[in-house]
Tab-separated table of N, CA and C in Angstrom:
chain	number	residue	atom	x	y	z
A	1101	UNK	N	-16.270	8.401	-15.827
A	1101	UNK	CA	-16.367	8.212	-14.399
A	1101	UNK	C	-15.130	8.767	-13.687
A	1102	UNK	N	-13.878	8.039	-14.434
A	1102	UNK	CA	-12.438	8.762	-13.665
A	1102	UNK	C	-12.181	10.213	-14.353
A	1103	UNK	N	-13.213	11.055	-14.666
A	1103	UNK	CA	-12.515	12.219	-15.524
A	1103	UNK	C	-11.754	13.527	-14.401
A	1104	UNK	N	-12.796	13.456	-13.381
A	1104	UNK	CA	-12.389	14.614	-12.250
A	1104	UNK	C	-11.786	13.780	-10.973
A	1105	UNK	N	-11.242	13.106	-11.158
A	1105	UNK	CA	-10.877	11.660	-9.905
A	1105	UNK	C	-9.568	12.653	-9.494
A	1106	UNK	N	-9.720	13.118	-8.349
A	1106	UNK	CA	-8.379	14.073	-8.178
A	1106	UNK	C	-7.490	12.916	-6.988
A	1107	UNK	N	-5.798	13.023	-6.809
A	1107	UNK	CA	-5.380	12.796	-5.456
A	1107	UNK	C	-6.082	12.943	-4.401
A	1108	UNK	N	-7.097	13.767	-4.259
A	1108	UNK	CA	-7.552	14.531	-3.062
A	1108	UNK	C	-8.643	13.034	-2.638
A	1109	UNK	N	-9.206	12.646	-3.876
A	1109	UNK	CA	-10.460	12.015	-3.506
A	1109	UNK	C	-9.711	10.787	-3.373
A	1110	UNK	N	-8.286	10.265	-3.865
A	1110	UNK	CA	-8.102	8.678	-3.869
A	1110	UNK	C	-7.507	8.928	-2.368
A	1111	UNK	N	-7.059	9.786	-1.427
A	1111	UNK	CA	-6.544	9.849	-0.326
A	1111	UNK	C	-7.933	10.097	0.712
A	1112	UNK	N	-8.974	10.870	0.280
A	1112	UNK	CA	-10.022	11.061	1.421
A	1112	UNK	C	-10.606	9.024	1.271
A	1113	UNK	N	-10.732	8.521	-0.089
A	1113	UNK	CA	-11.248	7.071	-0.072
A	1113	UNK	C	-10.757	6.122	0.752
A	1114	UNK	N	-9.175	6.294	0.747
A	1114	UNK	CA	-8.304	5.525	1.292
A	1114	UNK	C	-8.600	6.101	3.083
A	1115	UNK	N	-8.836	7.227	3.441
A	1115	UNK	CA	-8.756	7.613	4.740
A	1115	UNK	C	-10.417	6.776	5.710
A	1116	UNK	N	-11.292	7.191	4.822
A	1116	UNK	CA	-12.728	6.474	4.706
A	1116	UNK	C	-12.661	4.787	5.028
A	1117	UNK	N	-12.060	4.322	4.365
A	1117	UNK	CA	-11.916	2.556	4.118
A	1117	UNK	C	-10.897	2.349	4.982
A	1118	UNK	N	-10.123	3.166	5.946
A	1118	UNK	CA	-9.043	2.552	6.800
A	1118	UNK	C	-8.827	1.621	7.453
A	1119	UNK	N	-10.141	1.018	7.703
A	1119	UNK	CA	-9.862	-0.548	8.564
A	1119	UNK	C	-10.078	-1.210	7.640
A	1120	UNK	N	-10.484	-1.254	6.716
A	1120	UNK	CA	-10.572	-2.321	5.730
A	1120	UNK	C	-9.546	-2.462	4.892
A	1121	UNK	N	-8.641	-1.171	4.730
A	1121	UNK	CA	-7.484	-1.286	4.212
A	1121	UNK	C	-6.215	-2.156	5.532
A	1122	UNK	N	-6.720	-1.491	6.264
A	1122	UNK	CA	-5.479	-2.022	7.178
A	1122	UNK	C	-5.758	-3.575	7.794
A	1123	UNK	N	-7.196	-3.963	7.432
A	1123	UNK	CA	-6.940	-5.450	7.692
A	1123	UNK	C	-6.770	-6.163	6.302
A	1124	UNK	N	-6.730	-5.798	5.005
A	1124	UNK	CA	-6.351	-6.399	3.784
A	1124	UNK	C	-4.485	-6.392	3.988
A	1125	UNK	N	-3.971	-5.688	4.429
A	1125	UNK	CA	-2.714	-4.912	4.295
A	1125	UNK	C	-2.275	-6.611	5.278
A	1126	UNK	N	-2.973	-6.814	6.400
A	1126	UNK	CA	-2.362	-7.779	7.593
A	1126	UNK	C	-2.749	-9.344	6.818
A	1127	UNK	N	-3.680	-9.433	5.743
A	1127	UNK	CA	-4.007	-10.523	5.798
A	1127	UNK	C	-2.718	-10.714	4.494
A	1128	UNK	N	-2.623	-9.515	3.800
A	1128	UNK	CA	-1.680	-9.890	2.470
A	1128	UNK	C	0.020	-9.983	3.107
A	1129	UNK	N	0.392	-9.278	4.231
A	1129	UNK	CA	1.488	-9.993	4.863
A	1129	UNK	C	1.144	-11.414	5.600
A	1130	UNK	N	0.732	-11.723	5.940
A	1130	UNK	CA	-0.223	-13.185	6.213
A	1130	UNK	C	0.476	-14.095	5.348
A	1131	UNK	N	0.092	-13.946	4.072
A	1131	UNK	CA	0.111	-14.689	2.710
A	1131	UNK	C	1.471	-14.891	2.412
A	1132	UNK	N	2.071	-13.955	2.458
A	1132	UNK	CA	3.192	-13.817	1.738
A	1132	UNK	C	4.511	-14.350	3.042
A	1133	UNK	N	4.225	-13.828	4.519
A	1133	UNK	CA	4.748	-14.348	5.486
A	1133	UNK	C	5.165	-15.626	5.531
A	1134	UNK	N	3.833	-16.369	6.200
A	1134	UNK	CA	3.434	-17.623	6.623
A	1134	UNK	C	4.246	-18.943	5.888
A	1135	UNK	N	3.966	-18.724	4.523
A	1135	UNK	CA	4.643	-20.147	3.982
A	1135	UNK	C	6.733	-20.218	4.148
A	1136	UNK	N	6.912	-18.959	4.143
A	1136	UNK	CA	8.735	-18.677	4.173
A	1136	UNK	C	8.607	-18.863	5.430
A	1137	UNK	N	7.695	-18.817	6.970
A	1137	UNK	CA	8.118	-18.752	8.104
A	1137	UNK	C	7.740	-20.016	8.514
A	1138	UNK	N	6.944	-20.921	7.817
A	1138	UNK	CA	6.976	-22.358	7.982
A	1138	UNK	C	7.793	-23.452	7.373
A	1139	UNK	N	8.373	-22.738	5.808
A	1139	UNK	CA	9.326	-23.039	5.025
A	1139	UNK	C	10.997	-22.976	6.076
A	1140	UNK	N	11.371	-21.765	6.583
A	1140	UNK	CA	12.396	-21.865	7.594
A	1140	UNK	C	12.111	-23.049	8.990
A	1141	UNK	N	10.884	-23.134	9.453
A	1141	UNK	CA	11.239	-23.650	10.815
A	1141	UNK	C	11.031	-25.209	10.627
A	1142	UNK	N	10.682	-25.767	9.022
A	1142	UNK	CA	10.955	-26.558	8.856
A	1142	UNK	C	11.977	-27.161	8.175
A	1143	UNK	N	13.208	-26.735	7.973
A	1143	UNK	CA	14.577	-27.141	7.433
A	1143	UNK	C	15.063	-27.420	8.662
A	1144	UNK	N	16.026	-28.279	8.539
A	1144	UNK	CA	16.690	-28.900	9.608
A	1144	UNK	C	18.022	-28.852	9.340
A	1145	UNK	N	18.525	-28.334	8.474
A	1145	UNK	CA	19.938	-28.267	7.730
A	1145	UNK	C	20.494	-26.742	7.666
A	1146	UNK	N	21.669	-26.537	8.042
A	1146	UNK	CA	22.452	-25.132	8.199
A	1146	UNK	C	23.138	-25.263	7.684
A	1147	UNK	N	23.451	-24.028	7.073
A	1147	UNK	CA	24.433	-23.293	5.939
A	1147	UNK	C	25.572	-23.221	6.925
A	1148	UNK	N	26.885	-23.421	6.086
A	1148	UNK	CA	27.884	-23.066	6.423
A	1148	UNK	C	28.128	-21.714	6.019
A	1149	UNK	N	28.835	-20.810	7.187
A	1149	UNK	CA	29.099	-19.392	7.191
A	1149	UNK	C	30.258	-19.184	6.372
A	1150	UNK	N	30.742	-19.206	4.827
A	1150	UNK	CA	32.165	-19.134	4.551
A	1150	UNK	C	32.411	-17.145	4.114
A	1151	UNK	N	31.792	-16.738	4.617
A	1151	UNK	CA	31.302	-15.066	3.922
A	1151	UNK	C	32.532	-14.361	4.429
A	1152	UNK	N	33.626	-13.874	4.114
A	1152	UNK	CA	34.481	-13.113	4.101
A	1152	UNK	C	33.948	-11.526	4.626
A	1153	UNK	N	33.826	-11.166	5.429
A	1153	UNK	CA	33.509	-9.842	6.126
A	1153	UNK	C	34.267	-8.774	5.532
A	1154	UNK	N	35.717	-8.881	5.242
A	1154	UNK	CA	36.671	-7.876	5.822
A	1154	UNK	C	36.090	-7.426	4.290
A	1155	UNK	N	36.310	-8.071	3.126
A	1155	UNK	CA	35.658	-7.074	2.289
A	1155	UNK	C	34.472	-6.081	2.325
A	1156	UNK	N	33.671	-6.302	3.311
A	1156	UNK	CA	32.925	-5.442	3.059
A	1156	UNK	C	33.337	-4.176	4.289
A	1157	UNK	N	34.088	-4.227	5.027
A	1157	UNK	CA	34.608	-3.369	5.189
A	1157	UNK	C	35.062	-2.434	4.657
A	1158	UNK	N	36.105	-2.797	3.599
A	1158	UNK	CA	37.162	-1.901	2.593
A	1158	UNK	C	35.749	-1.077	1.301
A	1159	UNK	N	36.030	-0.149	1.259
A	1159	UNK	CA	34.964	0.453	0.559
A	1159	UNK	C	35.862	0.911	-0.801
């Protein structure tokens, strides 16, 4: 079945299926988003800033 499967045809498939790719693409940032952006706005506790800058200055 994959013997003559060229670039040409996995890019015309992908061009073909474009909304269906591009709403899989929104729902899988969705997924992966959502729980770290509910995970942050529910902590109530802040880090102390002790991060030394000037080193990363000096190269």
């Amino acid at each position: 079945m994959f013997e003559h499967y060229s670039v040409a045809d996995l890019f015309a498939n992908l061009y073909k299926k474009r909304k269906a790719n591009i709403l899989a693409l929104i729902a899988l940032f969705a997924l992966i988003a959502v729980p770290f952006t509910i995970k942050a706005v529910r902590n109530k506790t802040t880090g102390k800033d002790t991060t030394s800058y000037s080193t990363y200055i000096i190269y």
